[in-house]
PDB file of C-alpha atoms in Angstrom:
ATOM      1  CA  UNK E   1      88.100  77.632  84.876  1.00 49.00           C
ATOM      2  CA  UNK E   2      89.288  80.494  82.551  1.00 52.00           C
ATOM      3  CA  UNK E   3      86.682  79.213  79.766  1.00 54.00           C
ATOM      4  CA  UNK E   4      83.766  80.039  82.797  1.00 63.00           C
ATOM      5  CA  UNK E   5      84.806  83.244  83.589  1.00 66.00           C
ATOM      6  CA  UNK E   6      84.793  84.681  80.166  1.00 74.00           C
ATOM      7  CA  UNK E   7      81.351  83.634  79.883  1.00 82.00           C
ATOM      8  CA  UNK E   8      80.000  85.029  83.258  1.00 93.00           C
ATOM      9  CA  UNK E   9      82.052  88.294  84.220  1.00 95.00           C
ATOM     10  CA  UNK E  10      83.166  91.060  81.663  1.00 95.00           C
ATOM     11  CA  UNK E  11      85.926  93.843  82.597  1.00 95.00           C
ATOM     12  CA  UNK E  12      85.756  96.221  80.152  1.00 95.00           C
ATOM     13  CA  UNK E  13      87.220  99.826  80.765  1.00 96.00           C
ATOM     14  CA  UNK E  14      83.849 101.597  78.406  1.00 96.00           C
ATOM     15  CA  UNK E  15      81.456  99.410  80.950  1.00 96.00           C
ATOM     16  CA  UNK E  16      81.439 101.234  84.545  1.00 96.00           C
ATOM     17  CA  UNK E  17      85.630 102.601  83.855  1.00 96.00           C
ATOM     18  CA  UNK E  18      85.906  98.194  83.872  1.00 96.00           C
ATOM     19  CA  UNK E  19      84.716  97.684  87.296  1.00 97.00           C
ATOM     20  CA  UNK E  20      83.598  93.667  86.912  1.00 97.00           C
ATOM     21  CA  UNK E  21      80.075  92.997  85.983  1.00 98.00           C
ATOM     22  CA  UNK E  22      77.923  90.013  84.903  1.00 98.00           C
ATOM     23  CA  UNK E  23      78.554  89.296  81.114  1.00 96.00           C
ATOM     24  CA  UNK E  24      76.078  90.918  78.681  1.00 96.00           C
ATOM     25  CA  UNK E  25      74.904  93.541  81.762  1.00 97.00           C
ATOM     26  CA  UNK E  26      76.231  96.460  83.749  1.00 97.00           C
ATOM     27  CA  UNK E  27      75.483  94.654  87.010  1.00 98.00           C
ATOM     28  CA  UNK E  28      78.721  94.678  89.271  1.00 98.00           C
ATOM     29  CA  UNK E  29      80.281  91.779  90.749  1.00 98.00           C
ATOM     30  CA  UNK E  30      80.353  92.963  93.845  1.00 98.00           C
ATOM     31  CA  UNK E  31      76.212  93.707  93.913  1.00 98.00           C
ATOM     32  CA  UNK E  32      76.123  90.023  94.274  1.00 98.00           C
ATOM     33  CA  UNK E  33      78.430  89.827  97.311  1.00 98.00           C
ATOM     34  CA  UNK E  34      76.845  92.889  99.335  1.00 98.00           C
ATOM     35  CA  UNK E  35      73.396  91.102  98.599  1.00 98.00           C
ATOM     36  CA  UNK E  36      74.907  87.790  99.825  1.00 98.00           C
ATOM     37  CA  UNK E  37      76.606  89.439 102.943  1.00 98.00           C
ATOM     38  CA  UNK E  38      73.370  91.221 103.860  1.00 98.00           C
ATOM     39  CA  UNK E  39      71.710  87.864 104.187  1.00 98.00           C
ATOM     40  CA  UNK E  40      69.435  88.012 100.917  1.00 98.00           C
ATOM     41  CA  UNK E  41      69.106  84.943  98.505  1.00 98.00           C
ATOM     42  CA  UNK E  42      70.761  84.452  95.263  1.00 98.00           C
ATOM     43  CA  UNK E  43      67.086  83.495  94.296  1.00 98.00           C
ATOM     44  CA  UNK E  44      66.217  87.794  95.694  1.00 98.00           C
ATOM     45  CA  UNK E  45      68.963  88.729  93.689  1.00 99.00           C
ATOM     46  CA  UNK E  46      67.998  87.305  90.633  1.00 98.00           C
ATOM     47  CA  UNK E  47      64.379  88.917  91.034  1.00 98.00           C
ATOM     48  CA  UNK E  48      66.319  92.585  91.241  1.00 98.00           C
ATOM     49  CA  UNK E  49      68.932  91.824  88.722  1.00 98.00           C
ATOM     50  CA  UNK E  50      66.792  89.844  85.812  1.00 98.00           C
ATOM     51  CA  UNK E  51      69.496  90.283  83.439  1.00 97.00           C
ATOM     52  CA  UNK E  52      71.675  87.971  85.373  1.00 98.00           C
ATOM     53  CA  UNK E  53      71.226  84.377  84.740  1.00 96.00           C
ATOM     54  CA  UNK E  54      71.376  81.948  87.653  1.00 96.00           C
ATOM     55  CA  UNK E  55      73.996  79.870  85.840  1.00 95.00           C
ATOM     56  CA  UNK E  56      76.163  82.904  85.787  1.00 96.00           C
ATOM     57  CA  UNK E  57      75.834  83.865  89.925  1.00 97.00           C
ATOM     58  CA  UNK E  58      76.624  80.112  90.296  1.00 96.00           C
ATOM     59  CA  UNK E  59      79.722  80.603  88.225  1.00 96.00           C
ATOM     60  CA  UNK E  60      81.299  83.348  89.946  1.00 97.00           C
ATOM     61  CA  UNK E  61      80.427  82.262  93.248  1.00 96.00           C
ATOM     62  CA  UNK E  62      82.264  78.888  92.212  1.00 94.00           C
ATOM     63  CA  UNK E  63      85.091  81.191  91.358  1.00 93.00           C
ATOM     64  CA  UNK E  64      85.353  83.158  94.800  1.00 93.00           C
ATOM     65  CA  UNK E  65      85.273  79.395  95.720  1.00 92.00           C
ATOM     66  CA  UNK E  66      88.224  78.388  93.941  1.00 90.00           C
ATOM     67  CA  UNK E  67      89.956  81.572  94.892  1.00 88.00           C
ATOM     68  CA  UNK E  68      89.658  80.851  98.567  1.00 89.00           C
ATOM     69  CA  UNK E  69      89.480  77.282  98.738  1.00 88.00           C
ATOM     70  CA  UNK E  70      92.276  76.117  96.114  1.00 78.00           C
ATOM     71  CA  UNK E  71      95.716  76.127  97.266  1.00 70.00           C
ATOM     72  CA  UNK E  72      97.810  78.597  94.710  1.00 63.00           C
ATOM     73  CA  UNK E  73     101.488  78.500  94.405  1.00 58.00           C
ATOM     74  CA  UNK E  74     101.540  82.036  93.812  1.00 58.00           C
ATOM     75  CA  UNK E  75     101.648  83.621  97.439  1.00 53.00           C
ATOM     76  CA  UNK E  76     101.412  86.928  95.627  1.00 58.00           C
ATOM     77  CA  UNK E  77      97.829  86.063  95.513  1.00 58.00           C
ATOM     78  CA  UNK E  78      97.198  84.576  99.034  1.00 57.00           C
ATOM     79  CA  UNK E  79      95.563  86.621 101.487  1.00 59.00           C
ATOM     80  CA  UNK E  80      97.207  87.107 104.785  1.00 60.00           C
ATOM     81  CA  UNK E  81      95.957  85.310 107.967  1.00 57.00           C
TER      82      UNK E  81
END
């Protein structure tokens, strides 16, 4: 999983003081959520963002995915109910 996120999201404190962005852009992270949450398609996205690939939105939303979904031992990392 590691190997996937080093190919689709860069932190880097000289890109945007290392807020999270799409690998070889300065497109946040988080653009991609607010788009989602607003009801718009990864597909709408893509069309404002060009310099994201779609293999790259699929890989950090199967991130969040793993995230949320995966059971982690570490409960420093869980979310509260």
């Amino acid at each position: 999983m590691a190997k996937n996120r080093s190919t689709a999201i860069n932190t880097n404190p000289e890109i945007l003081n290392g807020t999270p962005v799409f690998m070889g852009t300065r497109v946040p992270i988080k653009n991609l959520f607010d788009f989602l949450e607003a009801g718009r398609t990864i597909e709408f996205f893509i069309q404002q963002f060009p310099s994201v690939k779609k293999s790259q939105v699929i890989t950090v939303l199967t991130l969040a995915e793993h995230l949320i979904v995966t059971p982690n031992e570490d409960s420093s990392r869980r979310v509260p109910a």
